[in-house]
mmCIF file of C-alpha atoms in Angstrom:
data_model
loop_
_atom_site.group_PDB
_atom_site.id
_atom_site.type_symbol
_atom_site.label_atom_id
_atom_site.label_comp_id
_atom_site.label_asym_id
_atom_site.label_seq_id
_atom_site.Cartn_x
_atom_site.Cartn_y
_atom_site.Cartn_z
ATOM 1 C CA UNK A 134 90.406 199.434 129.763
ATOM 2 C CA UNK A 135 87.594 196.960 130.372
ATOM 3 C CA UNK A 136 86.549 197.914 133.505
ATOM 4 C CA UNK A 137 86.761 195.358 135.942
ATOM 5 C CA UNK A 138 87.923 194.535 139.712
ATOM 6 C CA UNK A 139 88.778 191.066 139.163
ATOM 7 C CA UNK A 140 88.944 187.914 136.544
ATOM 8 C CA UNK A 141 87.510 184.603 136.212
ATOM 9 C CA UNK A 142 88.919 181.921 133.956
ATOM 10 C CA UNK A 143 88.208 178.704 132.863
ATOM 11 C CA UNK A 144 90.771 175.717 132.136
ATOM 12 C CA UNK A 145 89.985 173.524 129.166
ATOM 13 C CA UNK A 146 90.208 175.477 126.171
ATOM 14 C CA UNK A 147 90.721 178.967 127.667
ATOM 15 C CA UNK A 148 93.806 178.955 129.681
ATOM 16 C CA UNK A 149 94.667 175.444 128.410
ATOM 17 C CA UNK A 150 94.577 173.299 124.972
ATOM 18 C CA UNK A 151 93.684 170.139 125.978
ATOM 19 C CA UNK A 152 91.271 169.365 123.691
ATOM 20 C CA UNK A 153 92.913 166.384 122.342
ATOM 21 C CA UNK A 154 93.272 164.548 125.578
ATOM 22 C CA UNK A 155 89.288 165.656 126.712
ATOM 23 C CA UNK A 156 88.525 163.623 123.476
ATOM 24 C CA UNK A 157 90.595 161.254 123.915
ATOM 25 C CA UNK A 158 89.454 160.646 127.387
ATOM 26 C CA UNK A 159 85.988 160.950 126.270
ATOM 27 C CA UNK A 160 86.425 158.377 123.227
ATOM 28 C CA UNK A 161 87.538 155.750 125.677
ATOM 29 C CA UNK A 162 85.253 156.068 128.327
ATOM 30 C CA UNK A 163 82.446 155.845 125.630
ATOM 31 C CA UNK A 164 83.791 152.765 124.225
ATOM 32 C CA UNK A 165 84.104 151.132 127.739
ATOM 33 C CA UNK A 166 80.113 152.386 128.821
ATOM 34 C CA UNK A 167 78.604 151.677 125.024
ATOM 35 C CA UNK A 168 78.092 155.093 124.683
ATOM 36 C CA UNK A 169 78.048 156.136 120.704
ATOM 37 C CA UNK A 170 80.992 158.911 120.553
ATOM 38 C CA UNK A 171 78.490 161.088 118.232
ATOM 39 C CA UNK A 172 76.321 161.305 120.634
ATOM 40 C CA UNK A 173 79.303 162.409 122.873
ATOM 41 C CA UNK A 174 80.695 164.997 120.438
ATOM 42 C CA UNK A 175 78.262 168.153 121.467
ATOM 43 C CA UNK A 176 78.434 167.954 125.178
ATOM 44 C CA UNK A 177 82.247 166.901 126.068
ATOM 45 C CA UNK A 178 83.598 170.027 126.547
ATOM 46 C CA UNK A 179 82.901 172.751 129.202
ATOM 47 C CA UNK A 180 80.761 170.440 131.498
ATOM 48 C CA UNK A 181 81.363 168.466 134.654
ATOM 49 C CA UNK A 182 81.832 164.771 133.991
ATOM 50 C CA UNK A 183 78.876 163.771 135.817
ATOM 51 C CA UNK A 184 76.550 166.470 133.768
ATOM 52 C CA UNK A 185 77.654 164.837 130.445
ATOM 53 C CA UNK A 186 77.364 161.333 131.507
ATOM 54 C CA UNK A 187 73.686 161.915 132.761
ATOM 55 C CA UNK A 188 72.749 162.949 129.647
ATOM 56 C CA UNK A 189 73.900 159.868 127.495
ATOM 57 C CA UNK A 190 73.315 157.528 130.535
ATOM 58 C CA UNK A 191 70.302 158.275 131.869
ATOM 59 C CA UNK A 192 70.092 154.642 133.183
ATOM 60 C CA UNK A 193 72.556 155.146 135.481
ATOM 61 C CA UNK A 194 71.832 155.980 139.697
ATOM 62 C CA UNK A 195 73.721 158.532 140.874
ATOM 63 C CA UNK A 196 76.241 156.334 142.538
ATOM 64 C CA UNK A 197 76.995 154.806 139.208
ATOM 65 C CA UNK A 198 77.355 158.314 137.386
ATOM 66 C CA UNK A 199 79.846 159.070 140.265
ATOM 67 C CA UNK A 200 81.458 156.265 139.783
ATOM 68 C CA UNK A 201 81.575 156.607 135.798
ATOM 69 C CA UNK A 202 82.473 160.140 136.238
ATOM 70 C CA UNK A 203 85.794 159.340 138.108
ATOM 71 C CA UNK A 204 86.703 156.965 135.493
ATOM 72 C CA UNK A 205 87.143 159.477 132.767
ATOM 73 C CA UNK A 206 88.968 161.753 134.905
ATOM 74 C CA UNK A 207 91.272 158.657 136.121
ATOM 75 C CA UNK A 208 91.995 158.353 131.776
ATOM 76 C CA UNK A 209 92.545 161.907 131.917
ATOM 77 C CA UNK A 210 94.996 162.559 135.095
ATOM 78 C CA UNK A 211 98.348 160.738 132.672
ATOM 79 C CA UNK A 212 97.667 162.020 129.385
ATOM 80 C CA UNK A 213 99.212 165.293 129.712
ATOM 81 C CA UNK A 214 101.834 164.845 126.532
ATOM 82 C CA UNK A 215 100.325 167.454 124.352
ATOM 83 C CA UNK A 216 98.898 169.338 126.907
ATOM 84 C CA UNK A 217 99.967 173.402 126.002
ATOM 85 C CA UNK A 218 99.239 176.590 127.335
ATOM 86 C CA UNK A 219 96.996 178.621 124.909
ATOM 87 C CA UNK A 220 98.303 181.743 122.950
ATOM 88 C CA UNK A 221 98.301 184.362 125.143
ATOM 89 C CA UNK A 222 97.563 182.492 128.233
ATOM 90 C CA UNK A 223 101.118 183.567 129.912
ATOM 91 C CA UNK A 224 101.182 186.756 128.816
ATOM 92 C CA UNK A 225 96.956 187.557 130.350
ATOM 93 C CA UNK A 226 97.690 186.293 133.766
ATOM 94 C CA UNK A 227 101.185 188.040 133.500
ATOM 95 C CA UNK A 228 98.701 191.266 132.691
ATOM 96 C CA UNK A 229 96.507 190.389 135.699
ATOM 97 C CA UNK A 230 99.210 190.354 138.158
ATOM 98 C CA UNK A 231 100.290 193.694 136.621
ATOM 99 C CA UNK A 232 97.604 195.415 136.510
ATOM 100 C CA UNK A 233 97.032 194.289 140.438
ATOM 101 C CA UNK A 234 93.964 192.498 139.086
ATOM 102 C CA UNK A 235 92.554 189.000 141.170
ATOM 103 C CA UNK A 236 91.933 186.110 139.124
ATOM 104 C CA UNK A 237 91.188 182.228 139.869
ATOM 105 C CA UNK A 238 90.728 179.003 137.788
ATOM 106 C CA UNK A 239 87.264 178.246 136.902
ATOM 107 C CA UNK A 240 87.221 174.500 136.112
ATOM 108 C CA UNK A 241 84.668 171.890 135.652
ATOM 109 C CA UNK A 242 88.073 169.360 136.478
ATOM 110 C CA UNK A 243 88.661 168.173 139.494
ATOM 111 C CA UNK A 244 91.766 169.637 142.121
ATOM 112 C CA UNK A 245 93.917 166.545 140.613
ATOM 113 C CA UNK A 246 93.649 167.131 137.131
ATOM 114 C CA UNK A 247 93.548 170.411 137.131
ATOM 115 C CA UNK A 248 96.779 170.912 139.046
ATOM 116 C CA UNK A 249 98.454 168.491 136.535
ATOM 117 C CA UNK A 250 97.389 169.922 133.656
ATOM 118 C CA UNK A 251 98.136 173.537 134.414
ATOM 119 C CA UNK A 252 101.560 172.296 135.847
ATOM 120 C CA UNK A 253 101.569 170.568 131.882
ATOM 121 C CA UNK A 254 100.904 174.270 130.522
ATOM 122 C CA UNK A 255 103.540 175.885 132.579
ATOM 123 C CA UNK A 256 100.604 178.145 134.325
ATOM 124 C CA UNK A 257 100.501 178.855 137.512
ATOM 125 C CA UNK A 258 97.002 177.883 139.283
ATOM 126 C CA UNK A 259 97.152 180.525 142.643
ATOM 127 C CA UNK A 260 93.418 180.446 142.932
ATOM 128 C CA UNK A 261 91.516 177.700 142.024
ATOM 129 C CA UNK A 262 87.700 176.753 142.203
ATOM 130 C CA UNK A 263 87.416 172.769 140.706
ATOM 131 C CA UNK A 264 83.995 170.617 140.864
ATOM 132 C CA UNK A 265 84.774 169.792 144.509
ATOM 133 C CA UNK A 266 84.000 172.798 145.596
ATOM 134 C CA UNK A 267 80.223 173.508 144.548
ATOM 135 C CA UNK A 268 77.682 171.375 144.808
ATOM 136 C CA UNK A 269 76.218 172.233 140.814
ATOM 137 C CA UNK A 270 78.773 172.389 138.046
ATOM 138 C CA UNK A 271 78.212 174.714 134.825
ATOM 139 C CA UNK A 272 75.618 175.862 133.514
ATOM 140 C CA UNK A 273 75.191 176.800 137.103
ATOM 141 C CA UNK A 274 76.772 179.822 138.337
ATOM 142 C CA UNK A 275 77.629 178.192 141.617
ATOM 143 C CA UNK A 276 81.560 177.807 140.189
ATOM 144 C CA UNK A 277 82.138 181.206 139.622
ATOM 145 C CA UNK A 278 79.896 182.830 142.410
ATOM 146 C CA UNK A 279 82.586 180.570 144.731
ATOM 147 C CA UNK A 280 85.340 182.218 142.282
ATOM 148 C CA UNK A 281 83.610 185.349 143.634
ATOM 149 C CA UNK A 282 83.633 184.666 146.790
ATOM 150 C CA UNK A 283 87.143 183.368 147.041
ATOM 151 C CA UNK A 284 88.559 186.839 146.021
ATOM 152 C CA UNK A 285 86.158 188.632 147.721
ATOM 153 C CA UNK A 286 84.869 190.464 144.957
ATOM 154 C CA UNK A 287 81.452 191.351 144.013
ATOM 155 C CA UNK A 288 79.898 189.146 141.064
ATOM 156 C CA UNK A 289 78.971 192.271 139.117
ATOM 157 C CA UNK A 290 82.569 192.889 139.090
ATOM 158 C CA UNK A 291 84.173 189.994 137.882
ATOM 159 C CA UNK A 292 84.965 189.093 134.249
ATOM 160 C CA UNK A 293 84.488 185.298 133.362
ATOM 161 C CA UNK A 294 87.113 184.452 130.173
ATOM 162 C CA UNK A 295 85.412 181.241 128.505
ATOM 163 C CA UNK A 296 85.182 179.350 125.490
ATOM 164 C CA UNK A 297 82.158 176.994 126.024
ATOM 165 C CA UNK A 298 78.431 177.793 125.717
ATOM 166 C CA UNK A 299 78.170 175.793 129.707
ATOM 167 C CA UNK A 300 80.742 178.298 131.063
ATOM 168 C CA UNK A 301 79.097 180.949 129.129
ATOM 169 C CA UNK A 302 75.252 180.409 130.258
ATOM 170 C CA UNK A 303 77.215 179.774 134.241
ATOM 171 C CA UNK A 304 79.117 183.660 133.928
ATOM 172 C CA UNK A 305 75.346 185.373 133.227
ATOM 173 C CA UNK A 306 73.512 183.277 135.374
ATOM 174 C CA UNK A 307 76.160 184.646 138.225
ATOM 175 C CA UNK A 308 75.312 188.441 137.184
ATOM 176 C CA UNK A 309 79.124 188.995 135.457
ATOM 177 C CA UNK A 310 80.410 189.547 132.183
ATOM 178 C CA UNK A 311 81.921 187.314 130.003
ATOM 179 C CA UNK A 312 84.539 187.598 127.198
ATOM 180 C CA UNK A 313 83.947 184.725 124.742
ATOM 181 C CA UNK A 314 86.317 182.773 122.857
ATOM 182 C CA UNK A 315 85.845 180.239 119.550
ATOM 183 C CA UNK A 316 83.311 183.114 118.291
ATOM 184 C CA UNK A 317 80.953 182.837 120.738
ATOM 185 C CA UNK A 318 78.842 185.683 121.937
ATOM 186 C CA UNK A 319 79.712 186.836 124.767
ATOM 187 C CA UNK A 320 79.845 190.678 126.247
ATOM 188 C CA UNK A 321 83.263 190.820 125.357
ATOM 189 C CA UNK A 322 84.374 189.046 122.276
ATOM 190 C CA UNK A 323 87.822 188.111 121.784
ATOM 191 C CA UNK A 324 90.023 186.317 119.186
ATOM 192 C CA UNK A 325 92.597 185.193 121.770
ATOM 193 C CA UNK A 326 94.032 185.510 125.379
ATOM 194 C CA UNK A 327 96.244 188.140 123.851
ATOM 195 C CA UNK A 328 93.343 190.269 122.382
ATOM 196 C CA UNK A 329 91.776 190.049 126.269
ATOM 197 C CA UNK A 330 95.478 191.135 127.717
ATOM 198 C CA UNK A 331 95.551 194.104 124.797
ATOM 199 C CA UNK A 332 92.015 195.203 125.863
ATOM 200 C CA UNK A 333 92.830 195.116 129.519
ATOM 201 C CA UNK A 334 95.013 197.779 129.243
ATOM 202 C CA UNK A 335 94.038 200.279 126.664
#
């Protein structure tokens, strides 16, 4: 068993699949701020809003990239129709709960969206840290240090579950380990939420 006192997961594209609506989201808000979408493509998933649109707007104050952030989580908040729970996603947090194992959401989403989109997925969302609560989204490791905190378990001793190289580069920088999905390196590598749930308890 991976030893460990408590888990950390993100949303999009760990516990979640909505990649389809984060693009979709993404492609309208760039066609609304004259954005290219290539540009777009490397840096839409696993960051705050507000981190991606400082990037390909650097024009913009940060009033305006507040204001531009909210906008492409207001096109997200609806567009929940193909929004699915990932394989295995049930079945780990089932595992957690067994095992007696804390866990939270770690989500670069807001409270709104990612209520309605875990609702969507038919997860439950008992714990949940969302870019509200910290004052740096990832790469920082202020989300999951406040995951940390919220269970009351040492960083060392959490596990962060993520799929993006943000979330990734956030779980080190808060002194845990992290179990990487899409074949990314990661201290634990995993093909799937139900590879994590088999190695959790063997």
């Amino acid at each position: 068993m991976i030893p460990v006192k408590a888990v950390l997961l993100d949303m999009d594209g760990t516990l979640v699949d909505s990649d389809a609506a984060v693009e979709r989201a993404w492609h309208r808000w760039a066609a609304e701020h004259t954005v290219a979408v290539e540009v777009l493509a490397p840096i839409l998933h696993g960051n705050p809003a507000a981190t991606t649109i400082r990037v390909v707007r650097p024009d913009l104050d940060d009033a305006a990239v507040a204001v531009a952030a909210q906008r492409n989580l207001e096109l997200q908040y609806d567009d929940l129709s193909d929004v699915v729970a990932t394989p295995g996603a049930a079945r780990l947090l089932r595992t957690l709960d067994d095992l007696g194992l804390p866990w939270a959401v770690v989500t670069s989403a807001d409270r709104r969206l990612a209520t309605v989109r875990l609702q969507a997925a038919g997860l439950p969302a008992r714990h949940l840290v969302t870019v509200e609560d910290t004052p740096r989204g990832k790469p920082d490791p202020a989300p999951y240090l406040a995951g940390a905190a919220l269970l009351g378990v040492d960083p060392k001793d959490c596990l962060v579950v993520e799929d993006s190289q943000p979330g990734i580069d956030a779980g080190h920088a808060a002194g845990m380990r992290v179990a990487a999905l899409r074949g990314l390196a990661g201290d634990v590598p995993i093909r799937d939420l139900n590879d994590l749930a088999t190695q959790l308890t063997h």
